[in-house]
Coordinates of C-alpha atoms and ligand atoms in Angstrom, one line a residue:
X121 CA 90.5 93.7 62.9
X122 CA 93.1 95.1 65.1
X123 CA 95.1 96.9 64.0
X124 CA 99.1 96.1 64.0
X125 CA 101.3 97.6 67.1
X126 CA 103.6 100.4 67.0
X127 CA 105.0 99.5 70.0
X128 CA 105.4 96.0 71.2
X129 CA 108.7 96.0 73.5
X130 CA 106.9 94.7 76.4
X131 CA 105.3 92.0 74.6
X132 CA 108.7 91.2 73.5
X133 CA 110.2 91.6 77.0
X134 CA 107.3 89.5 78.5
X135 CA 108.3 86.8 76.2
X136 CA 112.0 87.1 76.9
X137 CA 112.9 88.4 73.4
X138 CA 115.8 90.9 72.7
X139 CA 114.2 94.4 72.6
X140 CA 115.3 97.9 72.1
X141 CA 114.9 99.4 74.8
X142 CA 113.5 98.0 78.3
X143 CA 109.7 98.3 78.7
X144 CA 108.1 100.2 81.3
X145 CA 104.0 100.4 82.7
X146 CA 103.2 101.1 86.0
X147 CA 100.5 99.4 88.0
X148 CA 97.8 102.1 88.6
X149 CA 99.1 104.2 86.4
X150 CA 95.4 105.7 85.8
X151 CA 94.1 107.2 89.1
X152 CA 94.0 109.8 91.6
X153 CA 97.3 111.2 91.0
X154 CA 96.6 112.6 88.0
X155 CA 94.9 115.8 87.6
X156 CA 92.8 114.4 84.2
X157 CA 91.7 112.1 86.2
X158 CA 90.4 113.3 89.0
X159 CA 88.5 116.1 86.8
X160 CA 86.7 112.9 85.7
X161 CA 86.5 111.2 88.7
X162 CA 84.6 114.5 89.8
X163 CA 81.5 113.9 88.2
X164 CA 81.3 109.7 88.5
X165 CA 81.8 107.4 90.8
X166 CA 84.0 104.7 90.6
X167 CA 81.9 102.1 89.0
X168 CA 80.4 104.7 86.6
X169 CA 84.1 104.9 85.1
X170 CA 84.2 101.3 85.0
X171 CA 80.8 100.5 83.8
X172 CA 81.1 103.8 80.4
X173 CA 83.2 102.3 77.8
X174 CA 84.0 105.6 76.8
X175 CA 85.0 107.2 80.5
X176 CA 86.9 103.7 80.7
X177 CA 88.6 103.9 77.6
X178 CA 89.4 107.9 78.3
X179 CA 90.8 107.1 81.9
X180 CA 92.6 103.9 80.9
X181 CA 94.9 106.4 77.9
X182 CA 95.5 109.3 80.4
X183 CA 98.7 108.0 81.4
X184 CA 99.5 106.7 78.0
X185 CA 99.3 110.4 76.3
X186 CA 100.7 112.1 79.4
X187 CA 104.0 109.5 80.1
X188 CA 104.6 107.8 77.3
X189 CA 104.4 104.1 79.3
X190 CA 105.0 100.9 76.9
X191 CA 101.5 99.5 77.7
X192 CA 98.1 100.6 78.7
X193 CA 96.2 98.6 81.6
X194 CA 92.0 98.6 81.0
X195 CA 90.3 100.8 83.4
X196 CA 88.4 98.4 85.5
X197 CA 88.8 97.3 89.3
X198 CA 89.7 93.3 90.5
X199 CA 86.4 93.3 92.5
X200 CA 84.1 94.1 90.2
X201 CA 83.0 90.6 89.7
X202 CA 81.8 90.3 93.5
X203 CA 79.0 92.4 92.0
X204 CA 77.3 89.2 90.2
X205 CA 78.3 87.3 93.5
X206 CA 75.7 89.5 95.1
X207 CA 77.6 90.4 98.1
X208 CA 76.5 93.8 98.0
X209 CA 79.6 95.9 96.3
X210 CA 80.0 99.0 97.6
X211 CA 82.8 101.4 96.9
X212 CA 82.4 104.1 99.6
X213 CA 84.0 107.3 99.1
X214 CA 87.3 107.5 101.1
X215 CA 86.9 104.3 102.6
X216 CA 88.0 101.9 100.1
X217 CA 85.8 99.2 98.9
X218 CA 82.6 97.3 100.9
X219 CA 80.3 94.2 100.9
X220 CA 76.9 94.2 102.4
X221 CA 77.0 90.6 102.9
X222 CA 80.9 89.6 103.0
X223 CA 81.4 85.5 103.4
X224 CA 81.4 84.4 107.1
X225 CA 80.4 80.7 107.0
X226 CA 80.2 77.7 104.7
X227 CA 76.5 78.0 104.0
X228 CA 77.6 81.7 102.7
X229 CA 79.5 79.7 99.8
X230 CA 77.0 77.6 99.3
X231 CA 74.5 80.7 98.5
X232 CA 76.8 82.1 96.2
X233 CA 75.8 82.1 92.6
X234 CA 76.5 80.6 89.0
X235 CA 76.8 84.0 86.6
X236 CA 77.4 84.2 83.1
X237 CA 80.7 86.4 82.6
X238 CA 79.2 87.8 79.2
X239 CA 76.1 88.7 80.2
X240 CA 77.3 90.3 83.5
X241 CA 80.6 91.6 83.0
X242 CA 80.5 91.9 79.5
X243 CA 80.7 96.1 79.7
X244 CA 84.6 95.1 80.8
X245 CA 84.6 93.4 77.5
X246 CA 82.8 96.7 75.8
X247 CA 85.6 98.4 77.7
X248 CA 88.6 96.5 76.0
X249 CA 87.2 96.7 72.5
X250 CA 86.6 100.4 72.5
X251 CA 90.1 101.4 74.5
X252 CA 92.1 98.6 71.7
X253 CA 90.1 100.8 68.9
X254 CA 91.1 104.2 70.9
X255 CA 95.2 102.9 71.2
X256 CA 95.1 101.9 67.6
X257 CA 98.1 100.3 67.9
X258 CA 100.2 102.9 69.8
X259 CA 100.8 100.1 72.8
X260 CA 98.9 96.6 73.9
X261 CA 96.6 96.7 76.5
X262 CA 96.7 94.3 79.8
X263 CA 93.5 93.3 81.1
X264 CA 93.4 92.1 84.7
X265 CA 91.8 90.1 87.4
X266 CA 92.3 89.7 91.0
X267 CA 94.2 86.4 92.1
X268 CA 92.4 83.6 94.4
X269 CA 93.6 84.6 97.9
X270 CA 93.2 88.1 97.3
X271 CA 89.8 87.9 96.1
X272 CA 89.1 85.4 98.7
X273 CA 90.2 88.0 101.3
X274 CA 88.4 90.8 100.0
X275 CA 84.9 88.4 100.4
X276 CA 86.0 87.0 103.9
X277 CA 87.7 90.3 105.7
X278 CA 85.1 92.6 103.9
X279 CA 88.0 95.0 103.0
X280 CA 91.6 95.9 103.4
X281 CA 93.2 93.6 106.6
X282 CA 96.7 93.2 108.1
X283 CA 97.2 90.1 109.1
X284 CA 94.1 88.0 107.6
X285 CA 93.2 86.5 110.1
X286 CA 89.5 85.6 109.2
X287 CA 90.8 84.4 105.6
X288 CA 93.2 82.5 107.2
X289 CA 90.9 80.7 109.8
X290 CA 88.6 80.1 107.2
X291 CA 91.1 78.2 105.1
X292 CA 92.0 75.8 107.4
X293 CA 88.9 75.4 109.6
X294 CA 86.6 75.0 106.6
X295 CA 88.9 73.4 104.1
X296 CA 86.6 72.0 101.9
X297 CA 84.2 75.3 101.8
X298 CA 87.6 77.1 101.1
X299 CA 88.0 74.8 98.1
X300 CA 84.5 75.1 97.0
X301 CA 85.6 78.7 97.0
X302 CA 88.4 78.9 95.3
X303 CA 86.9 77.1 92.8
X304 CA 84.2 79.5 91.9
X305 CA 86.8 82.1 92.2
X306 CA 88.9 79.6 89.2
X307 CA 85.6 79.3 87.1
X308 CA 84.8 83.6 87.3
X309 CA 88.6 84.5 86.7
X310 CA 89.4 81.9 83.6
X311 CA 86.0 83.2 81.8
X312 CA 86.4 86.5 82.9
X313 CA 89.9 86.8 81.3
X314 CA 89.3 84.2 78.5
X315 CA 86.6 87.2 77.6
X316 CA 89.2 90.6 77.7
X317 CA 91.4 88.6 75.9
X318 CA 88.3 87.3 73.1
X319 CA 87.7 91.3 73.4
X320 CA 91.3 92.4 72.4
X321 CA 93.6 92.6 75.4
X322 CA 97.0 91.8 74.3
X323 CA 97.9 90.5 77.6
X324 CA 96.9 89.7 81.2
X325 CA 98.0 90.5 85.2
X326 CA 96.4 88.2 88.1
X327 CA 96.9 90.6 90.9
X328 CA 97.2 88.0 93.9
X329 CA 99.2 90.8 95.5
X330 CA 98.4 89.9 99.0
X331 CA 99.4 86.2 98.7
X332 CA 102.7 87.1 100.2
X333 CA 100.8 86.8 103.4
X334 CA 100.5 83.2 103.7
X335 CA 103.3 81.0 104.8
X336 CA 104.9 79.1 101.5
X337 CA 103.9 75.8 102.8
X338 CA 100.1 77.2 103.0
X339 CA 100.3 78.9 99.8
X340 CA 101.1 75.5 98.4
X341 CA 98.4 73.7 99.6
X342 CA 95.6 75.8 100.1
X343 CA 96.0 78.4 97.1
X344 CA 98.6 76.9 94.6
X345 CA 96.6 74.7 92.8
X346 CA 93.5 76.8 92.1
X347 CA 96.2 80.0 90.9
X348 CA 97.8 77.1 88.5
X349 CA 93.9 76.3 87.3
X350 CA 93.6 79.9 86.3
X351 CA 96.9 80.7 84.6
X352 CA 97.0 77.4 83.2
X353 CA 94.5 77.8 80.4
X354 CA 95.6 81.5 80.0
X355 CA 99.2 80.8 78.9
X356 CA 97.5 78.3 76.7
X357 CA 96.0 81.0 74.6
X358 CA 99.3 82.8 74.0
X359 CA 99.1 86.1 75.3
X360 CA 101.5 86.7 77.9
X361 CA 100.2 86.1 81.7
X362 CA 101.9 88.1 84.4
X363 CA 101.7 86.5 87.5
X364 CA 102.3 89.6 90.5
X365 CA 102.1 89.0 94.0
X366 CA 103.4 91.4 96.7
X367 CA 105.7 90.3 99.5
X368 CA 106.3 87.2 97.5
X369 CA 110.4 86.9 98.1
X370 CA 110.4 83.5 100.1
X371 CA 108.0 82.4 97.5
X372 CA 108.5 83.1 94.4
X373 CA 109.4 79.8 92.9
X374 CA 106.1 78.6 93.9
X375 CA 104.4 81.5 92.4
X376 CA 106.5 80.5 89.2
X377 CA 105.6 77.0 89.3
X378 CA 101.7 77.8 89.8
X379 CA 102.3 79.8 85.9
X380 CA 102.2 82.7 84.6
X381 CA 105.0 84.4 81.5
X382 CA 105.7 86.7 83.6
X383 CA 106.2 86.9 87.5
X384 CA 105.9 90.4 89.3
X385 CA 107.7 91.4 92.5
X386 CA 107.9 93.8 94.7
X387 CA 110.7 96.1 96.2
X388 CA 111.1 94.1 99.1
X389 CA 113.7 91.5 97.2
X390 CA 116.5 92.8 95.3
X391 CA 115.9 92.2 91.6
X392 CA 118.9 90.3 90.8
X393 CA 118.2 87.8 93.5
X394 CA 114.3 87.6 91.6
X395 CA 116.0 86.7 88.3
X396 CA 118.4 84.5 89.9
X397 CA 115.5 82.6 91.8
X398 CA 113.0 82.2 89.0
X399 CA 115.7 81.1 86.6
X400 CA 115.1 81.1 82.8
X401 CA 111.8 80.8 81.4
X402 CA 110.0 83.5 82.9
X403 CA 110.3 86.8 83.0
X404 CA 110.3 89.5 85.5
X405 CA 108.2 92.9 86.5
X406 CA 109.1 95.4 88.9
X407 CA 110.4 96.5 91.1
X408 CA 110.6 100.1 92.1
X409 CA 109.5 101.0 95.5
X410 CA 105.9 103.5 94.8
X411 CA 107.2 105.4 97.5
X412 CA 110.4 106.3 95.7
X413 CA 108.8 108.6 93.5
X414 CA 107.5 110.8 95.9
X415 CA 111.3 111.9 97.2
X416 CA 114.1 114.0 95.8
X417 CA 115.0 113.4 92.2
X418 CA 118.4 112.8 92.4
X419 CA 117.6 109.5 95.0
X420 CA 114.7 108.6 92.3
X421 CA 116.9 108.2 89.5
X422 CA 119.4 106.3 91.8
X423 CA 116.6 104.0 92.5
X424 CA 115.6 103.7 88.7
X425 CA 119.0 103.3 87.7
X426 CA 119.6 100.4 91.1
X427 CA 116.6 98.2 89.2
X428 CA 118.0 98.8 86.1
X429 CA 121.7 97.4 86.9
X430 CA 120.0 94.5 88.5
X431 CA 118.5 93.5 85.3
X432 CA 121.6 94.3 83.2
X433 CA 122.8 91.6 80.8
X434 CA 119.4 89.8 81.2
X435 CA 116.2 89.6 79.1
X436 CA 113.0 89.4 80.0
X437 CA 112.7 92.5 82.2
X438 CA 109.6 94.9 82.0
X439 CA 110.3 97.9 84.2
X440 CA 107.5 98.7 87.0
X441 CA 106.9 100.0 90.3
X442 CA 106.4 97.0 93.1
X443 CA 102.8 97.5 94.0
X444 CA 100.6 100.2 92.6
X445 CA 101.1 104.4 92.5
X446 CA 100.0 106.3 95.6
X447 CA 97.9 108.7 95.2
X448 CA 100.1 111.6 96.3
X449 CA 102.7 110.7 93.9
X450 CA 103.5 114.2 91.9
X451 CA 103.1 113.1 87.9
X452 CA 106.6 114.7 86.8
X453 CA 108.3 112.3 88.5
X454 CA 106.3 109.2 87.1
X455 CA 106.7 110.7 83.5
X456 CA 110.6 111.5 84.6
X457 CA 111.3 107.7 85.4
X458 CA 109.6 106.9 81.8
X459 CA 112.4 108.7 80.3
X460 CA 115.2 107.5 82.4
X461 CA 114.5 104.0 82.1
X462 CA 114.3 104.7 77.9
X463 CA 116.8 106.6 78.2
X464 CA 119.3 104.5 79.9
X465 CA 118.3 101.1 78.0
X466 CA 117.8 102.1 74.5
X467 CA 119.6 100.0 72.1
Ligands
CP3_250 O1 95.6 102.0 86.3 C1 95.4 100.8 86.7 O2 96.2 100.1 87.3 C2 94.1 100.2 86.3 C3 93.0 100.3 87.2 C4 93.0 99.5 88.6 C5 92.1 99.9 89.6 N1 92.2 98.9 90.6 C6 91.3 101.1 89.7 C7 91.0 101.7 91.0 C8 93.6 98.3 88.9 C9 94.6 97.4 88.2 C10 93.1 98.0 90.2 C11 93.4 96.7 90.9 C12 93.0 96.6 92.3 N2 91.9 97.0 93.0 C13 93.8 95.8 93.3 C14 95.0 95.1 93.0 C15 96.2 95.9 92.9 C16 96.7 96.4 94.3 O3 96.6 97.6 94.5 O4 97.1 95.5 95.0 C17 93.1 95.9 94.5 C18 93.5 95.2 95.8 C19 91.9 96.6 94.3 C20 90.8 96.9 95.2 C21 90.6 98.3 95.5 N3 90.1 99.2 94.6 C22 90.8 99.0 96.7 C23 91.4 98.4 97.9 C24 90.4 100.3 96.4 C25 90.4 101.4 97.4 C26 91.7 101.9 97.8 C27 92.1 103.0 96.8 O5 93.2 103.0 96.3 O6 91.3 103.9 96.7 C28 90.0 100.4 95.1 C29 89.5 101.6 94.4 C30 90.2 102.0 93.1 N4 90.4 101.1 92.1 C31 90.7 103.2 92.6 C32 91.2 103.1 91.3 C33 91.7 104.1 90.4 C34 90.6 104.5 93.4 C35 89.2 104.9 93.4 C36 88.8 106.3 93.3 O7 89.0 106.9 92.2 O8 88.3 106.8 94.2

């Protein structure tokens, strides 16, 4: 049984109820910036974290004991199902994540094969029922996955890329290999979250959050569809679904109308103008620039207080940064914007 939360304002926000004071999480909120973390990280490597329920669950309530955040996001990474996909993960110190064999033609689709999610991601759902038992009921926890294009892009570029190009050419010069794809992707990420969710999580984030990459009348037709197959059945189960894309300002009714509860956004698009787009129904994460919290104090707060005012009088905000924490960001100011935003909402 789990047990009942203590702390649910950013369920409530999610689901555009009144709460008492605006919500606040921070996308990698766990990680490199913080000293009990890296004292961790010191002794395992990336996937050893991910793969221990107990380093995972340890990791994923850092940030939760040390800032006082409104949610807890499972330890975990969005590529770790390529591993089943057997394109040779590797996450190489320094340099970001790796594939031995990343997709370069249609027959590389073709080879890619059927997993069970339970049998070989099921230490994720190990993960999510000992950090739920470890929170015991102090805030929900969001599990994750990545979004379609972004996983797609992380099998096609092998890595990090700028402008996509390879993604890109594959979409339109092998359309019906890119929809074999993104279909596989569909089938991994519904089971994969259908199972943190079966495990506990009280929520979900797709992070699609290089989708603002594509042009909207691309995103429509060659991504759209399979991101609406995914969130779909999610928002079908209840929990809330937070749909969070980067770049996404010219596009963010389509990202609405592919689902989600929840739509993130980055810092690149005022707030009010978000809220304004999307309209009622959904609500809205973000959108603090990452990079913001690394200046002066007094021009933090301002920036805290600027996202604040642009979601005055609405519901349905939850407070976040617009992509995730760098890893230089000093932790007095992450736990300082905890408080302001508390501070400055509370009912
Ligand atoms: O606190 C949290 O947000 C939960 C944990 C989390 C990680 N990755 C752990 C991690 C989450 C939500 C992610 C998501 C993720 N991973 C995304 C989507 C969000 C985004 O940033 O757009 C992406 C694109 C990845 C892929 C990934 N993982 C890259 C490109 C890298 C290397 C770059 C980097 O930041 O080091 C990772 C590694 C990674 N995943 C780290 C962490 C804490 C750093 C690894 C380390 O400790 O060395």
């Amino acid at each position: 049984m789990k047990p009942p939360l203590a702390n649910d304002r950013f369920l409530r926000a999610c689901r555009g109820e009144p709460v008492d004071a605006t919500p606040v999480w921070f996308m990698r909120q766990a990680g490199r910036y913080m000293a009990e973390y890296r004292a961790i990280r010191k002794h395992h490597t990336l996937l050893e974290i991910c793969k221990s329920a107990k380093l995972a669950a340890e990791v994923t309530l850092q940030p939760v004991d040390r800032l006082g955040v409104d949610a807890a996001i499972l330890f975990a990474d969005i590529l770790l199902p390529l591993e089943p996909l057997g394109v040779g993960l590797e996450f190489v110190h320094g340099d970001g994540p790796t594939l031995q064999r990343p997709i370069t033609c249609a027959a590389d689709v073709e080879r890619l094969p059927a997993f069970s999610v339970e049998t070989e991601l099921g230490y994720v759902a190990e993960s999510v029922r000992t950090i739920v038992a470890a929170l015991a009921g102090r805030v929900p926890l969001i599990g994750f996955a990545g979004g379609p294009f972004t996983m797609a892009s992380y099998l096609i570029e092998n890595g990090h890329s700028k402008n996509f190009v390879a993604t890109k050419r594959f979409m339109t010069e092998e359309p019906a290999a890119w929809d074999r794809l993104m279909r596989a992707l569909v089938d991994v990420t519904v089971a994969y979250l259908r199972m943190q969710i079966a495990a506990g999580a009280d929520a979900v984030q797709l992070f699609d959050s290089w989708v603002g990459a594509l042009a909207p009348a691309d995103y429509r037709r060659f991504v759209q569809p399979h991101a609406h197959a995914i969130l779909a059945p999610l928002v079908e189960t209840g929990v809330p679904v937070v749909h969070f894309g980067t770049q996404t300002g010219a596009m963010l009714r389509d990202l609405r109308d592919a689902g989600g509860t929840v739509i993130g956004v980055d810092w690149r698009i005022d707030l009010g103008r978000a809220f304004d787009e999307l309209g009622r129904g959904v609500a809205v994460q973000g959108n603090l620039d990452p990079v913001a919290l690394l200046g002066p104090r007094a021009t933090l707060e301002e920036s805290v207080r600027g996202v604040l005012a642009a979601a005055h009088g609405r519901t349905g905000h939850v407070f976040n940064v617009g992509h995730g924490i760098l890893p230089e960001t000093p932790v007095e100011a992450v736990a300082a914007v905890v408080e302001l935003v508390h501070a400055e909402t509370a009912s």
